[in-house]
mmCIF file of C-alpha atoms in Angstrom:
data_model
loop_
_atom_site.group_PDB
_atom_site.id
_atom_site.type_symbol
_atom_site.label_atom_id
_atom_site.label_comp_id
_atom_site.label_asym_id
_atom_site.label_seq_id
_atom_site.Cartn_x
_atom_site.Cartn_y
_atom_site.Cartn_z
ATOM 1 C CA MET A 113 19.766 -5.730 2.314
ATOM 2 C CA LEU A 114 16.414 -4.582 3.398
ATOM 3 C CA SER A 115 14.006 -1.955 2.380
ATOM 4 C CA PHE A 116 11.201 -0.577 4.056
ATOM 5 C CA LEU A 117 8.445 1.011 2.162
ATOM 6 C CA ASP A 118 5.401 2.815 3.479
ATOM 7 C CA ALA A 119 2.494 3.145 1.214
ATOM 8 C CA PHE A 120 0.820 6.930 1.088
ATOM 9 C CA SER A 121 -2.674 7.573 2.169
ATOM 10 C CA ARG A 122 -3.549 3.882 2.583
ATOM 11 C CA TYR A 123 -7.265 3.403 1.644
ATOM 12 C CA HIS A 124 -7.604 6.651 -0.220
ATOM 13 C CA GLN A 125 -5.546 5.119 -2.995
ATOM 14 C CA ILE A 126 -8.304 2.591 -3.610
ATOM 15 C CA PRO A 127 -11.261 3.870 -6.167
ATOM 16 C CA MET A 128 -14.456 3.449 -5.082
ATOM 17 C CA HIS A 129 -16.850 1.263 -7.623
ATOM 18 C CA PRO A 130 -19.101 3.863 -9.171
ATOM 19 C CA LEU A 131 -22.494 2.078 -8.070
ATOM 20 C CA ASP A 132 -21.100 2.113 -4.149
ATOM 21 C CA GLU A 133 -20.360 5.846 -4.300
ATOM 22 C CA GLU A 134 -23.811 6.485 -3.721
ATOM 23 C CA LYS A 135 -23.539 4.172 -0.477
ATOM 24 C CA THR A 136 -20.885 6.512 1.064
ATOM 25 C CA VAL A 137 -22.852 9.885 0.845
ATOM 26 C CA PHE A 138 -22.889 12.520 3.711
ATOM 27 C CA ILE A 139 -24.429 15.823 4.017
ATOM 28 C CA THR A 140 -23.122 19.317 4.690
ATOM 29 C CA ARG A 141 -24.633 22.524 5.057
ATOM 30 C CA HIS A 142 -24.602 23.079 1.397
ATOM 31 C CA ARG A 143 -24.695 19.944 -0.419
ATOM 32 C CA LEU A 144 -24.567 16.245 -0.479
ATOM 33 C CA TYR A 145 -21.218 14.568 -1.116
ATOM 34 C CA CYS A 146 -19.896 11.023 -1.505
ATOM 35 C CA TYR A 147 -16.459 9.482 -1.606
ATOM 36 C CA LYS A 148 -14.863 8.702 -5.083
ATOM 37 C CA VAL A 149 -12.175 6.849 -3.232
ATOM 38 C CA MET A 150 -12.326 4.192 -0.226
ATOM 39 C CA SER A 151 -12.711 5.929 3.228
ATOM 40 C CA PHE A 152 -10.917 5.351 6.059
ATOM 41 C CA GLY A 153 -14.248 4.510 8.284
ATOM 42 C CA LEU A 154 -15.975 1.721 5.741
ATOM 43 C CA LYS A 155 -16.139 -1.565 7.418
ATOM 44 C CA ASN A 156 -14.178 -3.645 5.168
ATOM 45 C CA ALA A 157 -11.500 -0.942 4.228
ATOM 46 C CA ARG A 158 -8.640 -2.692 6.185
ATOM 47 C CA ALA A 159 -9.347 -6.217 4.859
ATOM 48 C CA THR A 160 -10.008 -4.699 1.176
ATOM 49 C CA TYR A 161 -6.659 -2.779 1.233
ATOM 50 C CA GLN A 162 -4.890 -5.679 2.436
ATOM 51 C CA ARG A 163 -6.404 -7.978 -0.480
ATOM 52 C CA LEU A 164 -5.408 -5.808 -2.779
ATOM 53 C CA MET A 165 -1.702 -5.402 -1.462
ATOM 54 C CA THR A 166 -1.541 -9.185 -1.593
ATOM 55 C CA LYS A 167 -3.026 -9.296 -5.178
ATOM 56 C CA ILE A 168 -0.323 -7.080 -6.317
ATOM 57 C CA PHE A 169 2.621 -8.797 -4.660
ATOM 58 C CA LYS A 170 1.202 -12.073 -4.690
ATOM 59 C CA PRO A 171 4.298 -13.454 -7.065
ATOM 60 C CA LEU A 172 6.898 -11.796 -4.410
ATOM 61 C CA ILE A 173 5.567 -12.301 -1.185
ATOM 62 C CA GLY A 174 7.591 -14.835 0.892
ATOM 63 C CA HIS A 175 10.583 -14.477 -1.447
ATOM 64 C CA MET A 176 11.785 -11.095 -1.591
ATOM 65 C CA VAL A 177 8.436 -8.999 0.143
ATOM 66 C CA GLU A 178 6.569 -9.154 2.928
ATOM 67 C CA VAL A 179 3.435 -6.831 3.112
ATOM 68 C CA TYR A 180 1.066 -6.021 5.872
ATOM 69 C CA ILE A 181 -1.488 -3.161 5.176
ATOM 70 C CA ASP A 182 0.481 -0.367 4.132
ATOM 71 C CA ASP A 183 4.017 -1.537 5.100
ATOM 72 C CA ILE A 184 6.258 -3.230 2.823
ATOM 73 C CA MET A 185 9.674 -4.805 3.450
ATOM 74 C CA VAL A 186 11.847 -5.869 0.358
ATOM 75 C CA LYS A 187 14.538 -8.462 1.600
ATOM 76 C CA ILE A 188 17.244 -9.813 -0.323
ATOM 77 C CA LYS A 189 21.408 -10.857 0.620
ATOM 78 C CA THR A 190 23.192 -9.100 -2.174
ATOM 79 C CA ARG A 191 23.142 -5.540 -3.140
ATOM 80 C CA GLY A 192 22.804 -6.375 -6.833
ATOM 81 C CA GLU A 193 19.770 -8.397 -6.526
ATOM 82 C CA HIS A 194 18.033 -5.849 -4.136
ATOM 83 C CA VAL A 195 18.288 -2.835 -6.633
ATOM 84 C CA GLN A 196 16.639 -5.463 -9.266
ATOM 85 C CA HIS A 197 14.079 -6.598 -6.679
ATOM 86 C CA LEU A 198 13.294 -2.947 -5.799
ATOM 87 C CA GLN A 199 12.664 -2.123 -9.415
ATOM 88 C CA GLU A 200 10.087 -5.094 -9.498
ATOM 89 C CA VAL A 201 8.279 -3.647 -6.695
ATOM 90 C CA PHE A 202 8.262 -0.262 -7.961
ATOM 91 C CA HIS A 203 6.979 -1.580 -11.321
ATOM 92 C CA LEU A 204 4.253 -3.000 -9.660
ATOM 93 C CA LEU A 205 3.349 -0.035 -7.413
ATOM 94 C CA ARG A 206 3.250 2.083 -10.835
ATOM 95 C CA LYS A 207 1.279 -0.554 -12.576
ATOM 96 C CA TYR A 208 -1.474 -0.438 -9.671
ATOM 97 C CA ASP A 209 -1.041 3.298 -9.375
ATOM 98 C CA MET A 210 0.008 2.995 -5.723
ATOM 99 C CA LYS A 211 2.037 6.010 -3.935
ATOM 100 C CA LEU A 212 4.770 5.654 -1.480
ATOM 101 C CA ASN A 213 5.339 8.098 1.554
ATOM 102 C CA PRO A 214 8.982 9.096 1.249
ATOM 103 C CA SER A 215 9.456 10.309 4.580
ATOM 104 C CA LYS A 216 8.703 6.828 5.796
ATOM 105 C CA CYS A 217 10.814 4.552 3.551
ATOM 106 C CA ALA A 218 14.272 3.492 4.103
ATOM 107 C CA PHE A 219 16.475 1.872 1.686
ATOM 108 C CA TRP A 220 19.491 -0.499 1.696
ATOM 109 C CA VAL A 221 19.476 -0.615 5.569
ATOM 110 C CA SER A 222 20.727 -3.820 7.496
ATOM 111 C CA ALA A 223 18.068 -3.474 10.109
ATOM 112 C CA GLY A 224 14.819 -1.549 10.973
ATOM 113 C CA LYS A 225 11.394 -1.915 12.451
ATOM 114 C CA PHE A 226 8.575 -3.551 10.765
ATOM 115 C CA LEU A 227 5.274 -3.868 12.443
ATOM 116 C CA GLY A 228 6.867 -2.723 15.718
ATOM 117 C CA PHE A 229 9.553 -5.478 15.471
ATOM 118 C CA MET A 230 13.292 -4.821 14.982
ATOM 119 C CA VAL A 231 14.186 -7.048 11.830
ATOM 120 C CA THR A 232 17.787 -7.789 10.828
#
């Protein structure tokens, strides 16, 4: 059994450190603004996001979960265990306030695309 999950808005789920917000300032006609969450264009955004996902799922990676940037694959052999492992994954996602994109998620499938490869 496989389930494929996709995180919603990637980097925009990571809050900026308050002292670093001023480093993301941009100018409009009316005033200055700065990002309160990580912006896509920041130099280390991808690495920071991957580090966060690795930190969140560290105890599960390699056993029942594979993670790359915003793509998550939950894998297990039996249906009963799969439900239990999905609950663990959802618990971790809630704990770190991460949101999923439901239109890109697939649950309880026997095959699917993960990082451009067909996984069975």
